[in-house]
Short mmCIF file of C-alpha atoms in Angstrom, two decimals:
data_model
loop_
_atom_site.label_atom_id
_atom_site.label_comp_id
_atom_site.label_asym_id
_atom_site.label_seq_id
_atom_site.Cartn_x
_atom_site.Cartn_y
_atom_site.Cartn_z
CA MET A 332 17.40 127.34 -66.62
CA SER A 333 18.60 123.88 -66.36
CA THR A 334 18.09 121.14 -68.71
CA SER A 335 15.37 119.37 -66.56
CA ASP A 336 13.51 122.57 -66.71
CA THR A 337 12.66 122.50 -70.50
CA LEU A 338 11.52 118.53 -70.83
CA PRO A 339 8.71 119.01 -71.55
CA VAL A 340 6.35 117.14 -68.70
CA SER A 341 5.39 114.33 -71.16
CA ASN A 342 9.25 113.29 -71.10
CA THR A 343 10.59 114.00 -67.55
CA ARG A 344 7.58 112.34 -65.72
CA ALA A 345 6.64 109.56 -68.45
CA LEU A 346 4.77 106.20 -67.25
CA ARG A 347 8.31 103.49 -65.56
CA LEU A 348 6.92 100.37 -63.71
CA ASP A 349 9.25 100.50 -61.74
CA GLY A 350 9.93 98.66 -57.81
CA VAL A 351 8.33 101.89 -56.71
CA ALA A 352 5.56 102.68 -58.64
CA LEU A 353 4.62 98.64 -57.86
CA ALA A 354 4.68 100.00 -54.46
CA ALA A 355 2.65 102.26 -55.31
CA ALA A 356 0.42 100.53 -57.04
CA LEU A 357 -0.01 97.56 -54.84
CA ALA A 358 -0.06 100.53 -51.61
CA THR A 359 -3.21 102.17 -53.57
CA LEU A 360 -5.07 99.03 -54.20
CA VAL A 361 -5.17 98.25 -50.22
CA CYS A 362 -6.13 101.61 -49.88
CA ALA A 363 -9.36 101.30 -51.87
CA ALA A 364 -10.37 97.43 -52.00
CA PRO A 365 -12.69 98.18 -48.79
CA VAL A 366 -14.32 100.18 -50.56
CA VAL A 367 -14.21 98.91 -53.75
CA VAL A 368 -17.01 95.72 -52.55
CA VAL A 369 -18.61 97.71 -50.63
CA LEU A 370 -20.19 99.11 -53.89
CA LEU A 371 -20.16 95.59 -55.25
CA LEU A 372 -21.41 93.89 -52.82
CA ALA A 373 -24.40 96.76 -52.46
CA ALA A 374 -25.62 96.20 -55.64
CA PHE A 375 -25.08 92.23 -56.34
CA GLY A 376 -25.87 91.43 -53.39
CA SER A 377 -28.53 88.67 -52.01
CA GLY A 378 -31.09 91.22 -51.61
CA GLN A 379 -32.48 90.26 -48.58
CA GLY A 380 -33.39 93.15 -46.51
CA VAL A 381 -33.85 95.17 -49.57
CA THR A 382 -37.30 96.48 -48.25
CA PHE A 383 -36.30 97.07 -44.23
CA GLY A 384 -32.75 98.19 -45.53
CA ALA A 385 -34.63 100.38 -48.02
CA ASN A 386 -36.91 102.48 -44.92
CA LEU A 387 -33.93 101.88 -42.27
CA THR A 388 -31.76 104.23 -45.82
CA ARG A 389 -34.46 106.65 -46.11
CA ASP A 390 -34.78 107.57 -42.41
CA GLY A 391 -30.81 107.55 -41.81
CA ALA A 392 -30.48 110.04 -45.02
CA ILE A 393 -33.61 112.09 -43.57
CA GLY A 394 -31.27 112.33 -41.03
CA THR A 395 -27.75 113.02 -41.66
CA PHE A 396 -29.37 116.02 -44.42
CA THR A 397 -31.18 117.77 -41.36
CA LEU A 398 -28.04 117.79 -39.83
CA MET A 399 -25.84 118.59 -41.98
CA LEU A 400 -28.18 121.64 -42.63
CA ALA A 401 -28.61 122.47 -39.11
CA GLY A 402 -24.83 121.70 -38.09
CA GLY A 403 -22.97 122.90 -41.06
CA GLY A 404 -24.59 125.49 -41.41
CA GLY A 405 -24.55 126.94 -38.01
CA ALA A 406 -20.01 125.48 -38.65
CA ILE A 407 -20.20 127.62 -41.35
CA VAL A 408 -21.21 130.89 -40.23
CA PHE A 409 -19.02 130.67 -36.61
CA GLY A 410 -16.29 129.45 -39.01
CA ALA A 411 -16.43 132.46 -41.72
CA GLY A 412 -17.50 135.08 -39.25
CA ALA A 413 -14.43 134.03 -36.99
CA ALA A 414 -11.69 134.27 -40.34
CA TRP A 415 -13.09 137.60 -41.00
CA LEU A 416 -13.12 138.74 -37.89
CA VAL A 417 -8.59 137.10 -37.49
CA SER A 418 -8.52 138.44 -41.22
CA LEU A 419 -9.23 142.44 -41.83
CA CYS A 420 -10.59 143.53 -38.31
CA LYS A 421 -8.15 144.60 -35.85
CA PHE A 422 -9.66 144.41 -32.33
CA PRO A 423 -7.78 143.11 -28.90
CA GLY A 424 -6.15 139.78 -28.29
CA ARG A 425 -6.54 138.67 -32.70
CA GLY A 426 -3.47 137.82 -32.43
CA VAL A 427 -3.76 135.27 -29.89
CA PHE A 428 -7.16 134.13 -31.45
CA GLU A 429 -6.21 133.45 -34.64
CA TRP A 430 -4.22 130.23 -32.45
CA LEU A 431 -6.75 129.07 -29.86
CA LEU A 432 -9.71 129.45 -32.62
CA VAL A 433 -8.37 126.06 -34.21
CA ILE A 434 -8.19 124.14 -30.49
CA PRO A 435 -11.80 122.23 -30.91
CA LEU A 436 -10.31 120.86 -33.80
CA ALA A 437 -9.01 119.14 -30.53
CA ALA A 438 -11.74 116.80 -29.30
CA PRO A 439 -14.08 114.15 -31.93
CA SER A 440 -17.80 114.87 -31.80
CA TYR A 441 -18.24 112.20 -29.24
CA VAL A 442 -15.42 113.81 -26.77
CA LEU A 443 -17.96 116.81 -27.12
CA ALA A 444 -21.37 115.08 -26.77
CA TYR A 445 -19.83 112.86 -23.31
CA SER A 446 -18.78 116.45 -21.85
CA TYR A 447 -21.79 118.52 -22.83
CA THR A 448 -24.16 115.52 -21.23
CA SER A 449 -23.39 115.52 -17.93
CA LEU A 450 -22.65 119.60 -18.26
CA THR A 451 -25.90 119.81 -18.62
CA TRP A 452 -28.33 117.03 -17.10
CA ALA A 453 -28.56 116.08 -13.67
CA GLY A 454 -26.05 117.46 -11.44
CA GLY A 455 -24.52 119.40 -14.46
CA LEU A 456 -23.97 123.55 -13.49
CA ILE A 457 -26.15 124.14 -16.93
CA PRO A 458 -29.50 124.14 -16.40
CA TYR A 459 -30.77 123.75 -20.25
CA ARG A 460 -30.03 120.07 -21.18
CA ILE A 461 -28.24 120.07 -24.37
CA GLU A 462 -29.51 117.20 -26.18
CA GLY A 463 -31.60 114.80 -29.10
CA PHE A 464 -31.12 116.37 -32.38
CA TRP A 465 -30.79 120.28 -31.22
CA GLY A 466 -28.21 118.94 -29.01
CA ALA A 467 -25.60 117.34 -31.80
CA ALA A 468 -26.67 120.15 -34.40
CA PHE A 469 -25.60 122.51 -31.59
CA ILE A 470 -21.70 119.55 -30.45
CA TYR A 471 -21.26 119.91 -34.52
CA ALA A 472 -21.61 123.64 -35.29
CA VAL A 473 -18.76 124.37 -32.07
CA GLY A 474 -16.88 121.73 -32.42
CA LEU A 475 -16.66 121.65 -37.16
CA TYR A 476 -16.24 126.07 -36.83
CA PRO A 477 -12.69 124.91 -37.03
CA TYR A 478 -13.09 123.04 -40.46
CA VAL A 479 -14.15 125.90 -41.80
CA TYR A 480 -12.52 128.57 -39.86
CA LEU A 481 -9.53 127.04 -41.30
CA ALA A 482 -10.50 127.60 -45.01
CA ALA A 483 -11.70 130.52 -45.29
CA ARG A 484 -8.82 132.19 -43.53
CA ALA A 485 -7.15 130.84 -46.31
CA ALA A 486 -9.11 132.43 -48.36
CA PHE A 487 -9.31 135.96 -46.46
CA VAL A 488 -5.53 136.63 -46.23
CA SER A 489 -3.92 135.31 -50.06
CA GLN A 490 -7.41 137.68 -51.30
CA SER A 491 -5.76 140.29 -52.91
CA SER A 492 -5.26 143.76 -50.73
CA CYS A 493 -5.57 146.51 -53.91
CA ALA A 494 -9.78 145.03 -54.60
CA ILE A 495 -10.26 145.86 -50.42
CA GLU A 496 -8.40 149.33 -50.82
CA ALA A 497 -10.78 150.41 -53.29
CA ALA A 498 -14.01 149.48 -52.13
CA ARG A 499 -12.66 151.32 -49.45
CA MET A 500 -12.08 154.76 -51.18
CA LEU A 501 -15.06 154.64 -52.77
CA GLY A 502 -16.86 155.12 -49.36
CA ALA A 503 -17.63 150.91 -48.46
CA LYS A 504 -18.53 150.59 -44.63
CA PRO A 505 -17.15 146.64 -43.34
CA LEU A 506 -20.14 145.05 -43.35
CA SER A 507 -20.43 146.09 -47.27
CA VAL A 508 -17.09 145.32 -48.10
CA PHE A 509 -17.70 141.28 -46.98
CA TRP A 510 -20.52 140.97 -48.26
CA ARG A 511 -19.79 142.65 -52.16
CA VAL A 512 -15.58 141.95 -51.95
CA ALA A 513 -14.50 139.48 -49.25
CA LEU A 514 -17.21 137.24 -48.46
CA PRO A 515 -17.97 136.23 -52.25
CA LEU A 516 -14.51 136.14 -53.16
CA ALA A 517 -13.64 133.98 -50.22
CA ARG A 518 -17.09 132.04 -51.06
CA PRO A 519 -14.42 128.42 -52.71
CA GLY A 520 -12.17 128.57 -49.65
CA ILE A 521 -15.51 128.39 -47.46
CA ALA A 522 -16.83 126.05 -49.53
CA ALA A 523 -14.59 123.41 -49.20
CA GLY A 524 -14.77 124.28 -45.15
CA GLY A 525 -18.64 123.67 -45.06
CA ALA A 526 -17.79 120.02 -47.85
CA LEU A 527 -15.23 118.61 -45.32
CA ALA A 528 -17.73 119.42 -41.84
CA CYS A 529 -20.62 118.46 -43.28
CA MET A 530 -18.61 114.49 -44.30
CA GLU A 531 -17.86 114.84 -40.39
CA ILE A 532 -20.89 114.83 -39.59
CA ALA A 533 -22.54 111.97 -42.64
CA ALA A 534 -19.22 110.00 -40.97
CA ASP A 535 -19.95 110.56 -37.79
CA TYR A 536 -21.66 107.80 -35.71
CA GLY A 537 -20.75 108.73 -32.03
CA ALA A 538 -21.90 112.01 -30.74
CA ALA A 539 -25.15 111.21 -33.31
CA GLN A 540 -25.45 107.64 -31.45
CA HIS A 541 -25.21 109.73 -28.70
CA PHE A 542 -28.28 111.69 -28.57
CA GLY A 543 -30.82 108.35 -29.75
CA LEU A 544 -30.17 110.33 -33.87
CA THR A 545 -31.07 107.71 -36.74
CA THR A 546 -28.38 109.35 -39.48
CA LEU A 547 -26.66 106.63 -41.99
CA SER A 548 -23.60 105.62 -39.37
CA THR A 549 -26.34 105.39 -36.17
CA ALA A 550 -28.20 102.82 -39.38
CA ILE A 551 -25.28 100.80 -40.12
CA PHE A 552 -24.82 99.91 -36.76
CA ARG A 553 -28.49 99.12 -35.75
CA ALA A 554 -28.83 96.63 -39.42
CA TRP A 555 -26.17 95.18 -38.10
CA TYR A 556 -26.27 95.02 -34.66
CA ALA A 557 -29.93 94.99 -33.69
CA HIS A 558 -31.77 93.39 -36.86
CA GLY A 559 -28.79 91.07 -38.20
CA SER A 560 -28.85 92.16 -41.64
CA SER A 561 -25.45 92.39 -43.42
CA GLN A 562 -26.65 93.19 -46.98
CA ALA A 563 -28.61 95.94 -45.65
CA ALA A 564 -25.66 97.26 -43.57
CA LEU A 565 -23.34 97.10 -46.57
CA GLN A 566 -25.93 99.21 -48.67
CA ILE A 567 -26.33 101.66 -46.63
CA ALA A 568 -22.65 101.69 -46.14
CA ALA A 569 -22.78 102.58 -49.97
CA VAL A 570 -24.93 105.37 -49.72
CA LEU A 571 -23.19 106.38 -47.62
CA LEU A 572 -20.47 105.80 -49.72
CA VAL A 573 -21.22 107.14 -52.34
CA ALA A 574 -23.31 111.03 -50.85
CA ALA A 575 -19.21 111.48 -48.70
CA VAL A 576 -17.15 111.17 -52.30
CA ALA A 577 -19.93 113.05 -52.93
CA PHE A 578 -18.89 115.51 -51.14
CA LEU A 579 -15.29 115.59 -51.80
CA ILE A 580 -16.30 116.04 -55.06
CA ILE A 581 -17.44 119.71 -54.26
CA GLU A 582 -14.72 120.05 -51.81
CA ARG A 583 -12.13 119.11 -54.05
CA TYR A 584 -13.84 121.68 -56.78
CA ALA A 585 -14.33 124.06 -54.39
CA ARG A 586 -10.02 124.93 -53.52
CA GLY A 587 -9.73 124.58 -56.49
CA ARG A 588 -11.26 128.03 -57.83
CA ALA A 589 -10.30 129.08 -54.06
CA ALA A 590 -7.01 131.30 -56.24
CA PHE A 591 -9.52 133.07 -58.03
CA GLY A 592 -8.81 136.10 -55.64
CA GLY A 593 -5.94 136.34 -56.12
CA GLY A 594 -5.58 139.50 -58.74
CA SER A 595 -2.08 140.72 -58.20
CA SER A 596 1.16 138.74 -57.74
CA ARG A 597 3.23 141.36 -55.01
CA TRP A 598 2.11 140.29 -51.69
CA ARG A 599 1.42 142.76 -49.74
CA PRO A 600 -0.06 143.19 -45.99
CA LEU A 601 -3.67 143.40 -45.90
CA PRO A 602 -5.49 146.34 -44.92
CA ARG A 603 -7.17 146.16 -41.61
CA TYR A 604 -10.21 148.18 -40.45
CA GLU A 605 -9.68 148.78 -36.91
CA LEU A 606 -13.27 147.97 -34.97
CA GLY A 607 -14.38 150.54 -32.10
CA PRO A 608 -14.70 150.09 -28.48
CA ILE A 609 -18.31 148.03 -28.64
CA ALA A 610 -17.38 146.43 -32.33
CA GLY A 611 -14.49 145.42 -31.55
CA GLY A 612 -15.78 144.10 -27.52
CA ALA A 613 -18.11 141.97 -29.66
CA ALA A 614 -15.48 140.57 -31.76
CA ALA A 615 -13.64 139.63 -28.91
CA VAL A 616 -16.73 137.79 -26.75
CA PHE A 617 -17.47 136.17 -29.71
CA CYS A 618 -14.40 134.50 -30.62
CA ILE A 619 -14.30 134.09 -26.68
CA ALA A 620 -17.24 132.14 -26.54
CA LEU A 621 -16.38 130.18 -30.05
CA ILE A 622 -13.13 129.09 -27.79
CA ILE A 623 -15.16 127.83 -25.00
CA LEU A 624 -17.98 126.43 -25.69
CA GLY A 625 -15.68 124.25 -28.37
CA ALA A 626 -13.22 123.82 -25.64
CA VAL A 627 -12.20 124.73 -23.01
CA ALA A 628 -15.59 124.77 -21.37
CA PRO A 629 -16.20 120.94 -22.33
CA LEU A 630 -12.35 120.25 -21.58
CA ALA A 631 -12.76 122.33 -17.98
CA TRP A 632 -15.26 119.75 -17.49
CA LEU A 633 -14.15 116.32 -18.47
CA ALA A 634 -10.57 117.55 -16.24
CA ARG A 635 -12.58 118.36 -13.11
CA LEU A 636 -14.70 114.60 -14.16
CA ALA A 637 -11.67 112.59 -13.85
CA LEU A 638 -9.95 114.40 -10.82
CA LEU A 639 -13.17 112.89 -9.09
CA HIS A 640 -13.10 109.83 -9.86
CA ALA A 641 -9.58 109.07 -10.38
CA ASN A 642 -9.61 105.65 -12.79
CA VAL A 643 -6.17 105.39 -13.81
CA GLU A 644 -6.24 101.54 -12.64
CA ASP A 645 -10.23 101.32 -15.78
CA VAL A 646 -8.24 102.92 -18.96
CA ILE A 647 -4.22 101.60 -18.49
CA GLY A 648 -5.23 98.73 -20.66
CA PRO A 649 -7.15 100.73 -23.24
CA PHE A 650 -4.54 103.63 -23.13
CA VAL A 651 -1.57 100.94 -24.38
CA ASN A 652 -4.01 98.81 -26.91
CA SER A 653 -5.07 102.81 -27.89
CA VAL A 654 -1.23 103.79 -28.37
CA LEU A 655 0.30 100.65 -30.18
CA LEU A 656 -2.63 100.19 -32.43
CA SER A 657 -2.36 104.17 -33.39
CA ALA A 658 2.04 104.16 -33.53
CA GLY A 659 1.15 100.68 -35.63
CA GLY A 660 -1.52 102.17 -37.58
CA ALA A 661 0.23 104.41 -38.36
CA LEU A 662 2.98 103.86 -39.33
CA LEU A 663 2.51 101.53 -41.99
CA THR A 664 0.10 104.51 -43.28
CA LEU A 665 2.97 105.99 -43.39
CA VAL A 666 5.11 104.00 -44.99
CA LEU A 667 1.91 103.63 -47.38
CA ALA A 668 1.85 107.34 -48.59
CA ALA A 669 5.35 107.59 -48.67
CA ALA A 670 4.59 105.10 -51.68
CA ILE A 671 1.63 106.85 -53.38
CA ALA A 672 2.76 110.49 -52.52
CA VAL A 673 6.64 110.11 -54.85
CA ALA A 674 4.88 107.71 -57.53
CA ALA A 675 2.25 110.82 -57.68
CA ARG A 676 5.65 113.42 -57.82
CA ARG A 677 7.14 110.06 -60.15
CA MET A 678 4.53 109.56 -62.69
CA GLY A 679 2.59 111.80 -63.37
CA ALA A 680 -1.09 111.49 -64.88
CA MET A 681 -0.75 107.71 -63.01
CA GLY A 682 0.41 108.93 -59.79
CA LYS A 683 -2.29 111.44 -59.67
CA THR A 684 -4.98 108.95 -60.20
CA SER A 685 -3.77 106.77 -57.34
CA MET A 686 -3.28 109.59 -54.60
CA VAL A 687 -7.59 110.33 -56.04
CA ALA A 688 -8.40 106.86 -55.17
CA ALA A 689 -6.68 106.79 -52.21
CA SER A 690 -8.68 110.48 -51.96
CA ILE A 691 -12.00 107.82 -51.35
CA GLY A 692 -11.29 105.88 -47.88
CA TYR A 693 -10.41 109.12 -46.15
CA ALA A 694 -13.91 110.70 -47.16
CA ALA A 695 -15.36 107.74 -46.53
CA PRO A 696 -16.75 106.66 -42.65
CA GLY A 697 -14.01 104.26 -40.34
CA ALA A 698 -17.86 101.91 -40.68
CA VAL A 699 -17.61 101.84 -44.01
CA ILE A 700 -13.97 100.54 -44.42
CA ALA A 701 -15.01 98.00 -41.53
CA MET A 702 -16.96 96.31 -43.76
CA GLY A 703 -15.77 96.61 -46.85
CA MET A 704 -13.36 94.47 -44.41
CA LEU A 705 -15.74 92.24 -42.97
CA ALA A 706 -16.42 91.40 -46.62
CA LEU A 707 -12.89 91.18 -47.19
CA PHE A 708 -12.72 88.89 -44.57
CA ALA A 709 -15.86 85.84 -45.68
CA MET A 710 -14.30 85.98 -49.22
CA ALA A 711 -10.89 84.89 -47.54
CA ARG A 712 -12.95 82.61 -45.96
CA GLU A 713 -14.46 80.79 -48.74
CA ALA A 714 -11.14 80.51 -50.19
CA GLY A 715 -10.56 78.78 -47.16
CA TRP A 716 -7.10 81.44 -46.91
CA VAL A 717 -7.75 82.11 -43.15
CA GLY A 718 -9.47 80.84 -39.94
CA GLY A 719 -11.80 82.33 -37.86
CA PHE A 720 -11.48 86.30 -37.05
CA GLY A 721 -8.94 85.07 -34.10
CA THR A 722 -7.30 87.91 -32.53
CA GLY A 723 -4.69 87.88 -34.95
CA VAL A 724 -6.65 88.28 -38.45
CA ALA A 725 -8.91 91.00 -36.41
CA LEU A 726 -5.51 93.35 -35.63
CA ILE A 727 -4.77 93.00 -39.23
CA ALA A 728 -8.04 93.80 -40.54
CA LEU A 729 -7.93 97.11 -38.06
CA PHE A 730 -4.32 98.56 -39.00
CA TRP A 731 -5.88 97.17 -43.13
CA THR A 732 -8.92 99.36 -42.15
CA TYR A 733 -6.93 102.37 -40.87
CA ALA A 734 -4.33 102.20 -43.71
CA ALA A 735 -7.43 103.14 -46.51
CA ARG A 736 -9.23 104.48 -43.91
CA PHE A 737 -6.15 107.99 -42.81
CA ALA A 738 -4.60 107.58 -46.12
CA SER A 739 -5.57 110.52 -47.43
CA ALA A 740 -3.72 111.76 -44.93
CA GLY A 741 -0.84 111.53 -44.70
CA VAL A 742 -0.40 111.44 -48.60
CA GLN A 743 -1.54 115.47 -47.75
CA PRO A 744 1.63 116.64 -46.47
CA ILE A 745 4.25 114.55 -47.83
CA ASP A 746 3.26 115.18 -51.50
CA ALA A 747 3.35 118.85 -49.85
CA GLY A 748 7.15 118.38 -48.64
CA LEU A 749 8.39 116.26 -51.72
CA ALA A 750 6.79 119.89 -53.64
CA ARG A 751 10.65 121.27 -52.40
CA LEU A 752 12.29 118.28 -54.70
CA SER A 753 13.33 120.06 -58.13
CA ARG A 754 13.29 117.96 -60.64
CA GLY A 755 16.44 119.29 -61.84
CA LEU A 756 17.69 117.38 -58.87
CA ASP A 757 15.48 113.95 -59.17
CA ALA A 758 17.13 114.46 -63.45
CA SER A 759 20.52 114.94 -61.98
CA ALA A 760 20.25 111.70 -59.15
CA ARG A 761 19.14 109.64 -61.97
CA THR A 762 21.78 110.56 -64.73
CA LEU A 763 24.10 109.51 -61.55
CA GLY A 764 22.78 106.11 -62.06
CA ALA A 765 20.53 106.35 -58.93
CA GLY A 766 17.94 103.56 -59.37
CA PRO A 767 14.45 104.79 -59.14
CA TRP A 768 14.77 103.08 -54.29
CA ARG A 769 18.53 104.34 -54.58
CA ARG A 770 16.13 107.54 -54.81
CA PHE A 771 13.47 107.01 -52.38
CA LEU A 772 16.28 106.89 -50.25
CA ARG A 773 18.87 109.79 -50.79
CA VAL A 774 16.37 111.55 -51.92
CA ASP A 775 12.65 112.02 -51.16
CA LEU A 776 12.55 110.59 -48.08
CA PRO A 777 15.21 113.03 -46.60
CA ILE A 778 14.40 115.71 -48.22
CA ALA A 779 10.53 115.08 -46.94
CA ALA A 780 11.53 113.99 -44.20
CA PRO A 781 9.65 117.62 -41.98
CA SER A 782 6.40 116.30 -43.03
CA LEU A 783 7.33 112.86 -43.25
CA ALA A 784 7.14 113.41 -38.72
CA ALA A 785 4.81 115.91 -39.68
CA ALA A 786 1.73 113.56 -40.83
CA ALA A 787 3.27 110.49 -39.02
CA LEU A 788 1.88 112.52 -35.47
CA ILE A 789 -1.66 113.58 -37.29
CA LEU A 790 -1.86 109.59 -38.09
CA PHE A 791 -1.12 108.81 -34.96
CA VAL A 792 -4.15 111.57 -33.61
CA GLU A 793 -6.22 110.68 -36.14
CA ILE A 794 -6.26 106.47 -35.48
CA LEU A 795 -6.22 107.44 -32.30
CA LYS A 796 -9.51 109.42 -32.59
CA GLU A 797 -11.80 106.96 -35.12
CA LEU A 798 -14.46 105.11 -32.87
CA PRO A 799 -16.90 102.84 -35.97
CA ALA A 800 -13.81 100.90 -36.84
CA THR A 801 -12.76 99.77 -33.71
CA LEU A 802 -16.11 99.03 -32.80
CA ILE A 803 -16.97 96.82 -35.31
CA LEU A 804 -13.25 95.21 -35.46
CA ARG A 805 -11.43 95.14 -32.25
CA PRO A 806 -10.40 91.43 -30.96
CA PHE A 807 -12.51 89.80 -28.18
CA ASP A 808 -12.27 92.41 -25.05
CA PHE A 809 -10.29 94.09 -26.49
CA ASP A 810 -10.91 97.81 -25.46
CA THR A 811 -8.76 101.52 -27.31
CA LEU A 812 -9.46 104.48 -25.16
CA ALA A 813 -12.47 105.50 -28.32
CA VAL A 814 -14.48 102.37 -26.70
CA LYS A 815 -14.08 102.60 -23.38
CA ALA A 816 -15.91 106.44 -23.09
CA SER A 817 -17.89 104.76 -25.43
CA THR A 818 -18.48 101.50 -23.57
CA TYR A 819 -18.83 104.05 -20.73
CA ALA A 820 -21.35 106.56 -22.21
CA SER A 821 -23.78 104.49 -23.22
CA ASP A 822 -24.56 102.76 -20.62
CA GLU A 823 -25.04 106.65 -18.91
CA ARG A 824 -22.13 106.73 -16.77
CA LEU A 825 -20.12 109.67 -17.70
CA LEU A 826 -18.44 109.98 -14.30
CA GLU A 827 -16.53 107.15 -15.94
CA ALA A 828 -15.98 107.20 -19.70
CA ALA A 829 -14.64 111.63 -18.53
CA THR A 830 -11.09 110.50 -17.85
CA PRO A 831 -10.71 108.26 -21.87
CA ALA A 832 -12.70 110.90 -23.01
CA LEU A 833 -10.20 113.90 -21.68
CA LEU A 834 -7.11 111.97 -22.80
CA ILE A 835 -7.70 111.04 -25.69
CA PHE A 836 -9.33 115.39 -26.40
CA VAL A 837 -5.33 116.41 -24.87
CA ALA A 838 -3.72 113.94 -27.09
CA GLY A 839 -5.28 115.48 -30.96
CA LEU A 840 -3.94 119.11 -28.43
CA LEU A 841 -0.72 119.50 -29.75
CA PRO A 842 -0.64 118.44 -33.83
CA ILE A 843 -3.28 120.94 -34.22
CA LEU A 844 -1.41 123.17 -32.71
CA LEU A 845 1.75 122.40 -34.25
CA LEU A 846 -0.61 122.22 -37.87
CA THR A 847 -1.43 125.87 -37.04
CA ARG A 848 2.22 127.02 -36.75
CA GLY A 849 3.43 125.58 -39.44
CA ILE A 850 0.36 127.37 -41.71
CA ALA A 851 1.26 130.84 -40.08
CA LYS A 852 4.78 130.22 -41.19
CA THR A 853 4.02 129.53 -44.86
CA ARG A 854 1.99 132.63 -45.75
CA ALA A 855 4.32 135.24 -47.54
CA GLY A 856 5.03 137.87 -44.35
CA ALA A 857 3.93 135.94 -42.07
CA HIS A 858 6.62 137.37 -39.72
CA GLU A 859 5.71 140.65 -40.94
#
């Protein structure tokens, strides 16, 4: 046992205001500032448009809540069912489905909505229209079930095999084991995945707007663009932010309890049920249907439309803009996330507080962060620090918004990579005279290099898919792939929207598959 391992935590992680800690504090301030401004202005604003805003907020809250019930409920049923089948049952193709079931995670909901609208409306292959409330609920259910699937699968595979074997020995049938043993033990994981899916539904703008629904996200745009009431938009954004934070707390609480199912310190392969021909065929059909509905059918239809209308020249500019914005935003966000993650490991409670503050931005929809950025810009303009909202200011606002929105998505993988750093190694470097920045550059970053690469990939794709914030803050005549697809879809030009939507879809596939492979490797006995 090393000397550092014997020291109390309070001694090894005492508060040290070094350069890295100050950088982390600045990064936290950058991430939290837009959110804080939205809450303050909503609470102490002018009050103009309060009545109008209240009515719109009520309608948006009802629309958001009902969509979460229908779409989120469907995602939970699909995701938990698929996770149970691939984790605890044997049937043809189980190993392949285990990977392919996460593919729908690569497609934003608005891309699925555009594809299914074209697929089912006039000229499409399917004669049943997907539209309105139930159309959006269907899109959310088949597009967001992977959030529940990943969380539930992790909960199922971490369960004690002893409990399941005991239930079998007592004569319980497969469905009885599922309802009375496996499902209760996996409930925290399923709740965490369901909370994430509901957060995505609450934050979504593109799909809800495409189907003409009033939700809190679409209400922000309606209050601002259609009625010119920025105060009402801020109030709606504050309500949406509070709801998002509530779901974040639920998700963290549920994830914290997800480990209560462990009952044995020894790892053994989970006993899987050998399904009969009919049950196994039904399980395979269920998994195939989810993959086809969530990814294959919309992707194939977008590819067909893109080939029919190959408007390559039209998407070159948005493609270049998307790559530049995503690369710049990912680099900036990665730097901030690395500072926060390292500080969280060095500074104990203060560092953890910094991580939570950065997570609030990830829970908030992009439209809320964008509203906060515009409020900050208005303050800076009143103070005489900036002039108009020109291209340079707009790009800075966009990069800041991306950092505030996605810093948590970068912090989590970096923090997981730094978990391999023993306290003894950091203490040894400190004892040998290495300063905070030298330890950061020569010890922390090299150890977390693989996680940094994964975080950069995730951030790039997340920014590439971001629509509401980019739509609000982009410079004049500056389109990205997401904005281009949304603009065409709003004008009912779904044929032209296919190419940018397809590029967004394909760009998200690689990191999703790499992430799934990484998760599979982390489990004990993964290669057995």
